[in-house]
Coordinates of C-alpha atoms and ligand atoms in Angstrom, one line a residue:
Chain A
M1 CA 0.0 0.0 0.0
M2 CA 1.2 3.5 -0.8
G3 CA 2.4 5.7 2.1
K4 CA 0.5 8.6 3.6
T5 CA 0.9 12.3 3.4
I6 CA 0.8 14.4 6.6
V7 CA -2.8 15.4 6.1
E8 CA -3.9 11.9 5.4
K9 CA -2.3 10.7 8.6
I10 CA -3.7 13.5 10.8
L11 CA -7.2 13.1 9.4
G12 CA -6.9 9.3 9.4
R13 CA -5.9 9.1 13.0
A14 CA -8.7 11.5 14.1
A15 CA -11.2 9.5 12.1
G16 CA -10.2 6.4 14.0
G17 CA -8.5 4.5 11.2
E18 CA -5.4 4.6 9.1
G19 CA -7.0 3.9 5.7
L20 CA -7.9 7.4 4.4
A21 CA -7.1 8.2 0.8
P22 CA -8.0 11.1 -1.5
G23 CA -11.8 11.2 -2.2
D24 CA -12.8 9.8 1.2
I25 CA -14.8 11.8 3.7
A26 CA -13.2 11.9 7.2
V27 CA -15.6 12.5 10.1
V28 CA -13.4 13.7 13.0
E29 CA -13.4 15.1 16.5
I30 CA -12.0 18.6 16.6
D31 CA -9.1 19.5 18.9
L32 CA -9.5 23.2 18.8
T33 CA -12.3 25.5 17.6
V34 CA -11.6 29.3 17.3
L35 CA -14.5 31.7 17.1
I36 CA -14.0 35.3 15.9
D37 CA -16.0 38.5 16.1
T38 CA -17.7 38.0 12.7
D39 CA -19.2 34.8 14.0
F40 CA -21.3 36.9 16.4
F41 CA -22.7 39.3 13.9
P42 CA -26.5 39.1 14.1
S43 CA -26.9 37.8 10.6
N44 CA -24.4 34.9 11.2
W45 CA -24.9 33.9 14.9
R46 CA -27.4 31.5 16.3
N47 CA -28.0 31.1 20.0
V48 CA -26.6 27.7 20.9
T49 CA -28.0 25.7 23.8
K50 CA -24.9 23.5 24.3
V51 CA -21.2 23.6 23.7
A52 CA -19.6 20.2 23.3
N53 CA -16.2 21.0 24.8
P54 CA -15.8 24.5 26.3
D55 CA -12.1 23.8 27.0
K56 CA -11.5 23.3 23.3
V57 CA -12.9 26.6 22.3
V58 CA -11.0 29.9 22.0
V59 CA -12.7 33.2 21.2
V60 CA -10.7 36.0 19.5
Y61 CA -12.1 39.3 18.4
D62 CA -10.1 40.5 15.5
H63 CA -11.7 41.9 12.3
R64 CA -12.9 45.2 13.8
M65 CA -11.1 46.0 17.0
P66 CA -11.9 48.0 19.1
A67 CA -15.5 48.2 17.7
P68 CA -15.7 50.9 15.1
D69 CA -19.5 50.8 14.8
R70 CA -22.6 49.8 16.7
E71 CA -23.1 46.5 14.8
T72 CA -19.7 45.3 15.8
A73 CA -20.1 46.4 19.3
E74 CA -23.3 44.4 19.4
A75 CA -21.5 41.3 18.1
H76 CA -18.8 41.8 20.8
V77 CA -21.5 41.9 23.5
A78 CA -23.1 38.7 22.1
G79 CA -19.7 37.0 22.2
R80 CA -18.9 38.0 25.7
S81 CA -22.3 36.7 27.0
F82 CA -21.6 33.4 25.1
V83 CA -18.2 33.1 26.7
R84 CA -19.7 33.7 30.2
R85 CA -22.6 31.3 29.7
F86 CA -20.5 28.4 28.7
G87 CA -17.5 29.0 30.8
I88 CA -15.0 29.5 27.9
K89 CA -11.7 30.3 29.5
R90 CA -9.8 31.8 26.6
L91 CA -11.3 35.1 25.3
H92 CA -9.0 37.5 23.5
D93 CA -10.9 40.8 23.9
V94 CA -9.8 44.4 23.5
G95 CA -6.5 44.9 25.4
R96 CA -3.3 43.1 26.1
D97 CA -4.1 39.8 24.4
Q98 CA -5.8 41.3 21.4
G99 CA -4.8 40.2 17.9
I100 CA -5.8 38.6 14.6
S101 CA -7.0 35.1 15.4
H102 CA -4.4 33.2 13.3
V103 CA -1.7 35.3 14.9
V104 CA -3.0 34.8 18.4
V105 CA -3.1 31.1 17.8
A106 CA 0.6 31.3 16.7
D107 CA 1.7 33.6 19.5
N108 CA 0.4 31.2 22.1
A109 CA 1.1 28.0 20.2
Y110 CA -2.6 27.0 20.6
A111 CA -2.1 25.2 17.3
L112 CA -0.1 22.1 18.0
P113 CA 1.6 19.5 15.7
G114 CA -0.8 16.7 14.8
M115 CA -3.9 18.6 15.9
I116 CA -7.1 19.4 14.0
M117 CA -8.2 23.0 14.3
V118 CA -11.1 24.9 12.8
C119 CA -12.2 28.5 12.6
E120 CA -14.7 30.3 10.4
D121 CA -12.0 32.3 8.7
S122 CA -10.5 31.2 5.4
H123 CA -6.9 31.8 6.5
T124 CA -7.0 29.2 9.3
C125 CA -4.7 27.1 7.1
S126 CA -2.1 29.4 8.6
A127 CA -1.8 26.9 11.5
G128 CA -0.3 24.4 9.0
A129 CA 3.1 26.0 9.8
F130 CA 2.7 24.2 13.1
N131 CA 2.2 20.8 11.5
C132 CA -1.4 21.3 12.5
A133 CA -4.4 20.5 10.2
G134 CA -6.1 23.9 10.4
R135 CA -8.9 24.8 8.1
G136 CA -11.4 27.6 7.6
I137 CA -14.9 26.3 7.5
G138 CA -17.4 29.2 7.4
G139 CA -20.0 30.4 9.8
P140 CA -22.7 27.7 9.9
D141 CA -20.1 25.0 10.2
M142 CA -18.7 26.8 13.3
I143 CA -22.1 26.5 15.0
Y144 CA -22.2 22.8 14.1
C145 CA -18.6 22.3 15.4
I146 CA -19.1 24.1 18.8
T147 CA -22.3 22.2 19.5
T148 CA -21.3 18.7 18.3
G149 CA -17.5 18.8 18.7
T150 CA -17.2 17.1 15.3
T151 CA -16.9 17.9 11.6
W152 CA -16.1 16.4 8.3
F153 CA -13.4 16.9 5.6
R154 CA -13.1 15.6 2.1
V155 CA -9.6 14.2 1.8
G156 CA -7.9 16.0 -1.1
E157 CA -4.9 15.1 -3.1
T158 CA -1.6 16.6 -1.9
I159 CA 1.1 18.5 -3.8
R160 CA 4.5 18.3 -2.1
Y161 CA 6.7 21.4 -2.3
D162 CA 10.3 20.8 -1.5
L163 CA 12.0 24.1 -0.6
A164 CA 15.7 24.1 -1.5
G165 CA 18.4 26.5 -0.6
R166 CA 18.1 30.0 0.9
L167 CA 16.3 33.2 0.0
R168 CA 18.4 36.1 -1.3
A169 CA 18.6 39.6 0.2
A170 CA 15.3 41.5 0.1
V171 CA 13.3 38.4 -0.8
S172 CA 10.7 36.9 1.5
T173 CA 8.3 34.0 1.6
K174 CA 5.6 36.4 0.4
D175 CA 7.6 36.5 -2.9
V176 CA 7.6 32.7 -2.8
F177 CA 3.8 32.7 -2.6
L178 CA 3.5 35.3 -5.4
H179 CA 5.8 33.1 -7.5
M180 CA 3.6 30.0 -6.8
A181 CA 0.4 31.9 -7.5
G182 CA 1.7 33.0 -10.9
R183 CA 3.5 29.8 -11.9
F184 CA 1.2 27.1 -10.6
G185 CA -2.2 28.8 -10.3
D186 CA -5.0 27.7 -7.9
H187 CA -4.8 24.5 -5.9
T188 CA -8.6 24.0 -5.4
N189 CA -9.3 20.7 -3.5
Q190 CA -5.6 20.0 -3.0
N191 CA -3.4 20.1 0.1
L192 CA 0.0 21.7 0.1
E193 CA 2.8 20.0 2.0
F194 CA 6.1 21.9 2.6
G195 CA 9.4 20.4 3.4
G196 CA 13.0 20.3 2.1
D197 CA 16.4 21.4 3.2
G198 CA 15.5 25.1 2.9
L199 CA 13.3 24.8 6.0
R200 CA 16.1 25.3 8.3
Y201 CA 16.6 28.9 7.2
L202 CA 12.9 29.7 7.6
G203 CA 11.6 30.9 10.9
M204 CA 8.0 30.5 12.1
D205 CA 7.0 33.9 10.8
A206 CA 8.2 33.2 7.4
R207 CA 6.5 29.8 7.3
R208 CA 3.3 31.3 8.5
T209 CA 3.2 33.8 5.6
L210 CA 3.3 30.8 3.2
T211 CA 0.7 28.7 4.9
T212 CA -1.6 31.7 5.5
M213 CA -1.4 32.8 1.8
A214 CA -2.2 29.2 0.8
A215 CA -5.8 30.3 1.3
E216 CA -5.4 32.4 -1.8
L217 CA -4.5 29.3 -3.8
S218 CA -7.8 27.8 -2.6
A219 CA -5.8 25.0 -0.9
E220 CA -7.6 22.8 1.6
F221 CA -4.8 22.3 4.1
A222 CA -1.2 23.7 3.8
I223 CA 1.1 22.0 6.2
F224 CA 4.8 21.9 7.0
D225 CA 7.0 19.0 8.0
P226 CA 7.8 19.2 11.7
D227 CA 11.4 20.1 12.6
D228 CA 13.4 21.6 15.5
V229 CA 12.6 25.2 14.7
L230 CA 8.9 24.3 15.1
L231 CA 9.3 22.0 18.1
D232 CA 11.5 24.5 20.0
Y233 CA 9.0 27.3 19.3
V234 CA 6.0 25.3 20.6
R235 CA 7.8 24.1 23.7
Q236 CA 8.8 27.6 24.5
R237 CA 5.4 29.2 24.0
N238 CA 3.2 26.4 25.4
P239 CA 5.4 24.4 27.7
T240 CA 2.7 22.1 29.1
A241 CA 1.3 21.1 25.7
V242 CA 1.0 17.5 24.8
F243 CA 1.3 16.7 21.1
E244 CA 2.6 14.3 18.6
P245 CA 4.3 15.6 15.4
V246 CA 3.3 13.9 12.2
Y247 CA 5.8 13.2 9.4
P248 CA 4.9 12.1 5.9
D249 CA 5.8 8.6 4.8
A250 CA 8.8 8.4 2.5
D251 CA 6.6 6.7 -0.1
A252 CA 3.6 9.0 0.4
G253 CA 1.3 9.2 -2.6
Y254 CA 1.5 12.8 -3.9
K255 CA -0.3 14.1 -6.9
E256 CA 2.8 15.9 -7.8
R257 CA 6.2 16.8 -6.3
R258 CA 7.6 20.3 -7.0
S259 CA 10.9 21.8 -6.0
I260 CA 11.3 25.5 -5.4
A261 CA 14.9 26.9 -5.4
L262 CA 14.6 29.7 -2.9
G263 CA 17.8 31.3 -4.1
E264 CA 16.2 31.9 -7.5
I265 CA 13.1 33.7 -6.3
E266 CA 13.1 37.5 -6.9
P267 CA 10.8 40.2 -5.5
M268 CA 7.3 39.7 -7.0
L269 CA 4.2 41.8 -7.4
A270 CA 0.5 40.9 -7.8
L271 CA -1.4 43.2 -10.2
P272 CA -4.7 44.5 -9.0
D273 CA -7.9 42.4 -8.5
A274 CA -6.4 38.9 -8.4
M275 CA -3.3 36.9 -7.3
V276 CA -3.8 33.6 -9.1
N277 CA -2.2 33.8 -12.5
N278 CA -1.8 37.5 -12.0
T279 CA 1.8 38.1 -10.6
I280 CA 4.9 39.4 -12.3
P281 CA 8.5 40.1 -11.2
L282 CA 8.5 43.4 -9.4
R283 CA 11.1 45.0 -11.7
E284 CA 8.6 44.9 -14.5
A285 CA 6.2 47.2 -12.8
A286 CA 8.4 49.5 -10.7
G287 CA 7.6 53.2 -10.9
E288 CA 3.8 53.0 -10.5
Q289 CA 2.7 55.8 -8.2
I290 CA 0.9 55.0 -4.9
Q291 CA -1.1 56.9 -2.3
Q292 CA -1.3 54.3 0.4
A293 CA 1.0 51.6 1.6
F294 CA -0.2 49.0 4.1
I295 CA 1.8 46.5 6.1
G296 CA -0.2 44.1 8.2
S297 CA -2.7 41.1 8.3
C298 CA -2.5 37.6 9.5
A299 CA 0.1 36.8 6.8
N300 CA 2.4 39.8 7.2
G301 CA 1.8 41.5 10.5
T302 CA 4.6 39.5 12.1
L303 CA 7.5 40.7 14.1
D304 CA 9.8 39.8 11.2
D305 CA 7.6 42.1 9.0
L306 CA 7.8 45.0 11.5
A307 CA 11.6 44.5 11.7
V308 CA 12.0 44.6 7.9
A309 CA 9.8 47.6 7.6
A310 CA 11.7 49.5 10.3
K311 CA 14.9 48.7 8.6
V312 CA 13.8 50.0 5.3
V313 CA 12.2 53.2 6.5
G314 CA 14.5 53.8 9.5
G315 CA 16.3 57.2 9.2
R316 CA 14.2 58.1 6.2
R317 CA 10.9 59.8 5.5
I318 CA 7.8 58.5 3.9
A319 CA 7.2 60.2 0.5
P320 CA 4.9 63.3 0.5
G321 CA 1.4 62.3 -0.5
V322 CA 1.8 58.7 0.7
R323 CA 0.2 57.2 3.8
L324 CA 2.1 54.2 5.3
I325 CA -0.2 52.3 7.7
V326 CA 1.3 49.5 9.8
T327 CA -0.9 47.2 11.8
P328 CA 0.8 44.6 13.9
G329 CA -0.8 41.1 13.9
S330 CA -1.2 41.1 17.7
E331 CA -0.6 43.3 20.7
R332 CA 2.1 41.0 21.8
I333 CA 4.0 41.6 18.6
H334 CA 3.2 45.3 18.9
R335 CA 4.9 45.3 22.4
E336 CA 7.9 43.3 21.2
A337 CA 8.3 45.8 18.3
L338 CA 8.1 48.6 20.7
K339 CA 10.9 47.1 22.8
A340 CA 13.0 46.5 19.8
G341 CA 12.7 50.1 18.6
Y342 CA 10.8 49.2 15.4
V343 CA 7.7 51.2 16.3
S344 CA 9.7 54.4 16.9
A345 CA 11.7 53.9 13.7
L346 CA 8.4 53.6 11.7
M347 CA 6.8 56.5 13.5
E348 CA 9.8 58.8 13.0
A349 CA 9.6 58.1 9.3
G350 CA 6.0 59.1 9.2
A351 CA 4.1 55.8 9.4
I352 CA 0.9 55.4 11.4
V353 CA 1.3 52.3 13.6
T354 CA -2.2 51.1 14.7
N355 CA -3.4 48.7 17.3
A356 CA -3.5 45.0 16.3
T357 CA -6.6 44.1 14.2
C358 CA -7.5 43.1 10.7
G359 CA -8.0 46.8 9.9
A360 CA -7.3 47.9 6.3
C361 CA -6.8 44.3 5.2
A362 CA -10.6 43.7 5.6
G363 CA -11.5 47.2 4.4
G364 CA -13.6 47.9 7.5
H365 CA -11.6 50.6 9.3
L366 CA -8.1 52.1 9.8
G367 CA -7.2 52.7 6.2
V368 CA -10.1 52.3 3.8
L369 CA -9.3 53.3 0.2
G370 CA -11.1 56.1 -1.7
P371 CA -12.2 56.2 -5.4
S372 CA -9.3 55.6 -7.9
E373 CA -6.6 55.5 -5.3
T374 CA -3.6 53.2 -5.6
C375 CA -2.4 51.1 -2.7
I376 CA 0.4 48.6 -2.3
T377 CA -0.2 46.1 0.4
S378 CA 1.6 43.2 2.1
S379 CA -1.7 41.9 3.4
T380 CA -3.6 38.9 2.1
R381 CA -6.0 40.0 -0.6
N382 CA -6.2 42.5 -3.5
Y383 CA -9.7 41.8 -4.8
K384 CA -11.6 44.6 -6.3
G385 CA -13.3 46.6 -3.5
R386 CA -11.5 44.6 -0.8
M387 CA -10.0 47.6 0.9
G388 CA -12.6 50.2 0.1
D389 CA -13.9 51.7 -3.1
P390 CA -14.1 49.2 -6.0
S391 CA -12.3 51.7 -8.3
A392 CA -9.2 51.6 -6.1
R393 CA -6.3 49.6 -7.4
I394 CA -4.5 47.2 -5.0
F395 CA -1.1 45.9 -5.8
M396 CA 0.4 43.2 -3.5
A397 CA 4.0 42.6 -2.6
S398 CA 6.3 41.7 0.3
T399 CA 6.6 44.0 3.4
A400 CA 10.1 45.0 2.2
T401 CA 8.7 46.1 -1.1
V402 CA 5.7 48.0 0.5
A403 CA 8.1 49.8 2.8
A404 CA 10.5 50.7 0.0
S405 CA 7.6 52.0 -2.1
A406 CA 6.3 54.1 0.8
V407 CA 9.7 55.9 1.0
T408 CA 9.9 56.6 -2.7
G409 CA 6.2 57.1 -3.5
V410 CA 6.3 54.7 -6.4
I411 CA 6.4 50.9 -6.5
T412 CA 10.1 50.2 -5.8
H413 CA 12.4 47.2 -5.6
P414 CA 13.6 46.8 -2.0
G415 CA 17.1 45.7 -3.0
E416 CA 18.7 49.1 -2.5
F417 CA 17.4 49.3 1.0
L418 CA 18.3 45.8 2.2
S419 CA 21.4 43.9 1.6
E420 CA 21.1 41.1 4.2
V421 CA 19.0 38.0 3.8
V422 CA 15.4 38.4 4.9
A423 CA 13.3 35.3 5.7
Chain B
M1 CA -34.0 16.6 -12.2
I2 CA -33.4 20.3 -12.1
A3 CA -33.7 22.6 -15.2
G4 CA -33.0 26.2 -15.7
R5 CA -31.7 29.1 -17.7
V6 CA -27.9 29.5 -17.7
W7 CA -25.9 32.5 -16.5
K8 CA -22.2 32.4 -17.1
F9 CA -19.3 33.7 -15.1
G10 CA -15.5 33.2 -15.4
D11 CA -12.6 31.8 -13.3
N12 CA -11.4 32.7 -9.8
I13 CA -14.5 34.6 -8.7
S14 CA -14.1 35.7 -5.1
T15 CA -16.7 35.9 -2.3
D16 CA -15.6 39.6 -2.0
L17 CA -17.4 40.2 -5.3
M18 CA -20.5 38.3 -4.2
L19 CA -20.8 39.9 -0.7
P20 CA -18.9 43.2 -0.6
R21 CA -17.6 44.4 2.7
P22 CA -20.1 47.2 3.2
F23 CA -23.0 44.7 3.1
M24 CA -21.5 42.2 5.6
L25 CA -23.3 43.8 8.5
R26 CA -26.6 44.1 6.7
P27 CA -29.4 41.5 6.9
P28 CA -29.3 38.7 4.4
E29 CA -32.2 40.1 2.4
E30 CA -30.1 43.2 1.6
Q31 CA -26.9 41.2 1.2
K32 CA -28.3 39.3 -1.8
L33 CA -28.9 42.6 -3.7
A34 CA -25.2 43.3 -3.7
V35 CA -24.0 40.2 -5.5
F36 CA -21.6 41.2 -8.3
A37 CA -22.5 44.9 -7.7
A38 CA -18.9 46.0 -8.7
T39 CA -18.5 43.7 -11.7
R40 CA -22.0 43.0 -13.1
P41 CA -24.3 45.7 -11.8
G42 CA -28.0 45.1 -12.4
W43 CA -27.6 41.3 -12.7
V44 CA -29.5 40.4 -9.5
A45 CA -32.6 42.1 -10.9
Q46 CA -32.5 39.8 -14.0
V47 CA -32.2 36.6 -12.1
R48 CA -35.3 34.4 -12.1
S49 CA -36.1 31.7 -9.6
G50 CA -34.5 28.4 -10.7
D51 CA -31.8 29.9 -12.9
I52 CA -28.5 28.1 -13.1
M53 CA -25.0 29.5 -12.7
V54 CA -22.3 28.0 -14.9
V55 CA -18.8 29.1 -13.8
G56 CA -15.1 28.5 -14.3
R57 CA -12.3 27.3 -12.1
N58 CA -11.9 28.0 -8.4
F59 CA -15.3 29.5 -7.9
G60 CA -15.8 31.2 -4.5
T61 CA -12.2 31.7 -3.7
G62 CA -11.3 33.9 -0.8
S63 CA -13.1 35.0 2.3
A64 CA -15.4 32.7 4.3
R65 CA -18.2 35.2 4.3
P66 CA -21.7 33.7 3.7
A67 CA -21.9 34.5 -0.1
A68 CA -23.5 31.1 -0.8
R69 CA -26.5 32.2 1.2
S70 CA -26.9 35.2 -1.1
L71 CA -26.9 33.0 -4.2
R72 CA -29.5 30.7 -2.5
N73 CA -31.6 33.7 -1.5
L74 CA -31.6 35.1 -5.1
G75 CA -33.5 31.9 -5.9
L76 CA -30.8 30.4 -8.1
G77 CA -31.4 26.7 -8.5
C78 CA -27.9 25.4 -8.8
L79 CA -24.3 26.2 -9.3
L80 CA -22.2 24.2 -11.9
A81 CA -18.5 24.9 -11.8
E82 CA -15.2 23.6 -13.3
S83 CA -14.0 23.6 -9.7
I84 CA -15.2 25.1 -6.4
N85 CA -13.2 26.5 -3.5
G86 CA -13.5 24.0 -0.6
L87 CA -14.7 26.5 1.9
F88 CA -17.3 27.9 -0.5
F89 CA -18.5 24.4 -1.1
R90 CA -18.9 23.9 2.6
N91 CA -21.0 27.0 2.8
C92 CA -23.2 25.7 -0.1
V93 CA -23.7 22.5 1.9
N94 CA -24.5 24.3 5.1
F95 CA -26.8 26.9 3.7
G96 CA -28.6 24.4 1.5
F97 CA -27.5 25.6 -2.0
L98 CA -27.0 23.0 -4.6
A99 CA -23.4 23.1 -6.1
M100 CA -21.6 20.6 -8.2
E101 CA -18.2 20.5 -9.9
C102 CA -18.4 19.4 -13.5
P103 CA -15.3 19.6 -15.6
G104 CA -16.0 20.9 -19.1
V105 CA -19.2 22.7 -18.1
S106 CA -17.8 26.2 -18.9
E107 CA -17.2 25.3 -22.5
A108 CA -20.3 23.3 -22.9
F109 CA -22.7 26.2 -22.2
E110 CA -23.4 29.7 -23.7
E111 CA -25.2 32.2 -21.6
G112 CA -29.0 31.9 -22.0
Q113 CA -29.0 28.2 -22.9
S114 CA -30.9 25.8 -20.7
A115 CA -29.4 23.1 -18.5
E116 CA -30.8 20.0 -17.0
V117 CA -29.0 18.6 -13.9
F118 CA -29.6 14.9 -12.9
L119 CA -28.8 14.1 -9.3
D120 CA -29.3 10.4 -9.6
D121 CA -26.2 10.0 -11.7
F122 CA -24.7 13.6 -11.4
T123 CA -24.9 14.4 -15.1
V124 CA -25.6 17.7 -16.8
L125 CA -27.3 18.1 -20.2
N126 CA -27.3 21.1 -22.5
R127 CA -30.8 21.1 -23.9
E128 CA -29.9 23.1 -27.0
T129 CA -26.8 21.2 -28.0
G130 CA -27.5 17.8 -26.5
V131 CA -24.1 17.7 -24.9
R132 CA -24.0 15.6 -21.8
L133 CA -21.3 15.9 -19.1
K134 CA -20.4 13.9 -16.0
G135 CA -20.2 15.9 -12.8
V136 CA -18.2 15.0 -9.6
P137 CA -20.6 13.0 -7.4
I138 CA -21.6 14.7 -4.2
P139 CA -21.4 12.4 -1.2
G140 CA -24.9 11.4 0.0
A141 CA -24.8 13.1 3.4
L142 CA -23.7 16.4 1.9
L143 CA -26.3 16.2 -0.9
E144 CA -29.0 15.7 1.7
L145 CA -27.9 18.8 3.5
M146 CA -27.8 20.8 0.3
Q147 CA -31.3 19.8 -0.6
G148 CA -32.7 19.8 2.9
G149 CA -32.1 23.5 3.8
G150 CA -28.6 23.1 5.2
V151 CA -27.3 22.5 8.7
F152 CA -29.5 24.8 10.8
P153 CA -32.7 22.8 10.5
I154 CA -30.8 19.8 11.8
L155 CA -29.2 21.6 14.7
E156 CA -32.7 23.0 15.5
A157 CA -34.3 19.6 15.4
R158 CA -31.5 18.2 17.8
G159 CA -32.2 21.1 20.2
L160 CA -28.6 22.4 19.8
I161 CA -29.6 25.9 18.7
E162 CA -32.7 28.0 19.4
R163 CA -35.3 28.2 16.6
I164 CA -35.7 31.4 14.7
P165 CA -37.5 32.1 11.4
P166 CA -35.1 31.1 8.6
H167 CA -33.2 33.7 6.6
Ligands
SF4_501 S1 -6.0 40.0 8.5 FE1 -7.2 40.0 6.6 S2 -7.0 38.0 5.8 FE2 -6.3 37.9 7.9 S3 -8.1 37.2 9.1 FE3 -8.1 39.5 9.1 S4 -9.3 40.1 7.3 FE4 -8.8 38.0 7.1

């Protein structure tokens, strides 16, 4: 019999058997369910009478924090009363523990190797950096999951990506994603599995950018091989956690195996309105004028991102007529960036550093775009209308590119600002 | 068997286009009026009950927002796609909106033609051209949810959520 991929093993174990193959439906118990503020909007939420496992539920308010309008405030009130009624212990409300759900999950190592985790939000595949089968499932499924403690998955085929070598200066895993979106297109109904000797140069932030952005490839799960970088991180952040890392079999049955030479990736850019089959090398579009530059989101609001941004803009000034908005992924990252001096470097240059939230990424507050404006963003999506007016154009690139562009006022290759390797 | 008039859309259509951000806090009856407001304004007014959407690859990519509910609430009878984003497919199942993957469907139909969809053998027929295609079978339990109004009636019947009038 053919060997198993990581996802086939995790789902197989949870479904109480070893025999899962692509096409099967796995009915599984959920190890962790993460609710977010949008779950509690009146048009989405239903009053539940029972929660299967309150200890396996985490609630994180993230999309609109602190509440920018009455509807959101109402949703937050509904969530707090749900948390009280069912004795949920982990609520990330306005304050010290605030952050974007996928980032909070990473900060606290709630996602563990071998675990099955669900959340409404599409970028839940982010947790795959932790060797965790995390998946966004939508609002109604969340209500099913918290009340029954179970869910189902269609087992998809897996594409194996072997990452080889090391990224060059001023290139990041965001560029790797943009390269994949352009070269390989969508991965609908497929899992991505990442491994290879290049892993040892990639920290958890860099890995999370890749697994998070896998949502834009329409991947089912996006998951990394476990290694010491991961296991050390988890043990440090969540010392009492019990878990079992899952490795793929050497003869696992992949639909395809692809190798990416990290050293050959160059800074990339997604043109407005789409990422899949819509990316080009940055040098081909340099010079385009911008009005807004945004650094943030669950994919690129990491400490690494704030460090790179600070390095690019440090000692310089944002170009006149450009707004640079920086939104850390969590308040924990925000505090670490403060201590490291990144926040003051950004502010001195003229950036606005906001509280942690989805903010401009979701187009709800803190940087909504007006008619015909041009923005370059390191967040997750550039769909028409995503960040505000549908006539606004949204280019997507790495944080280094966004920061370099904010300094010059036009889309700019970050090479001249950075000479060391950036993960 | 389900039959209806065909509307065509392309590849990689995101839920942002079907449920734009400013409508996310509005009631579902208003949300449905904003489907494709930026890319095909006026379309929702032309949709008749039972119409069928024929779309390209990777339909429903992006955000988890409940865009499938808007398609259902517009009265569309069915979605036929080259491929469907897995999260969007879950929302179709859970909101009770029939959606099937059917390779080749995009090429087989012109807008305005009529389609027949057979759920006993998961085939699709173009009434005008006679072309018949094989869809990807939908597992029985999921098809039951799609046809039975989705997951909320079941949770209500089991007493796991409070009953409210459906939206
Ligand atoms: S940061 Fe953006 S992509 Fe990530 S969860 Fe928030 S809105 Fe979604």
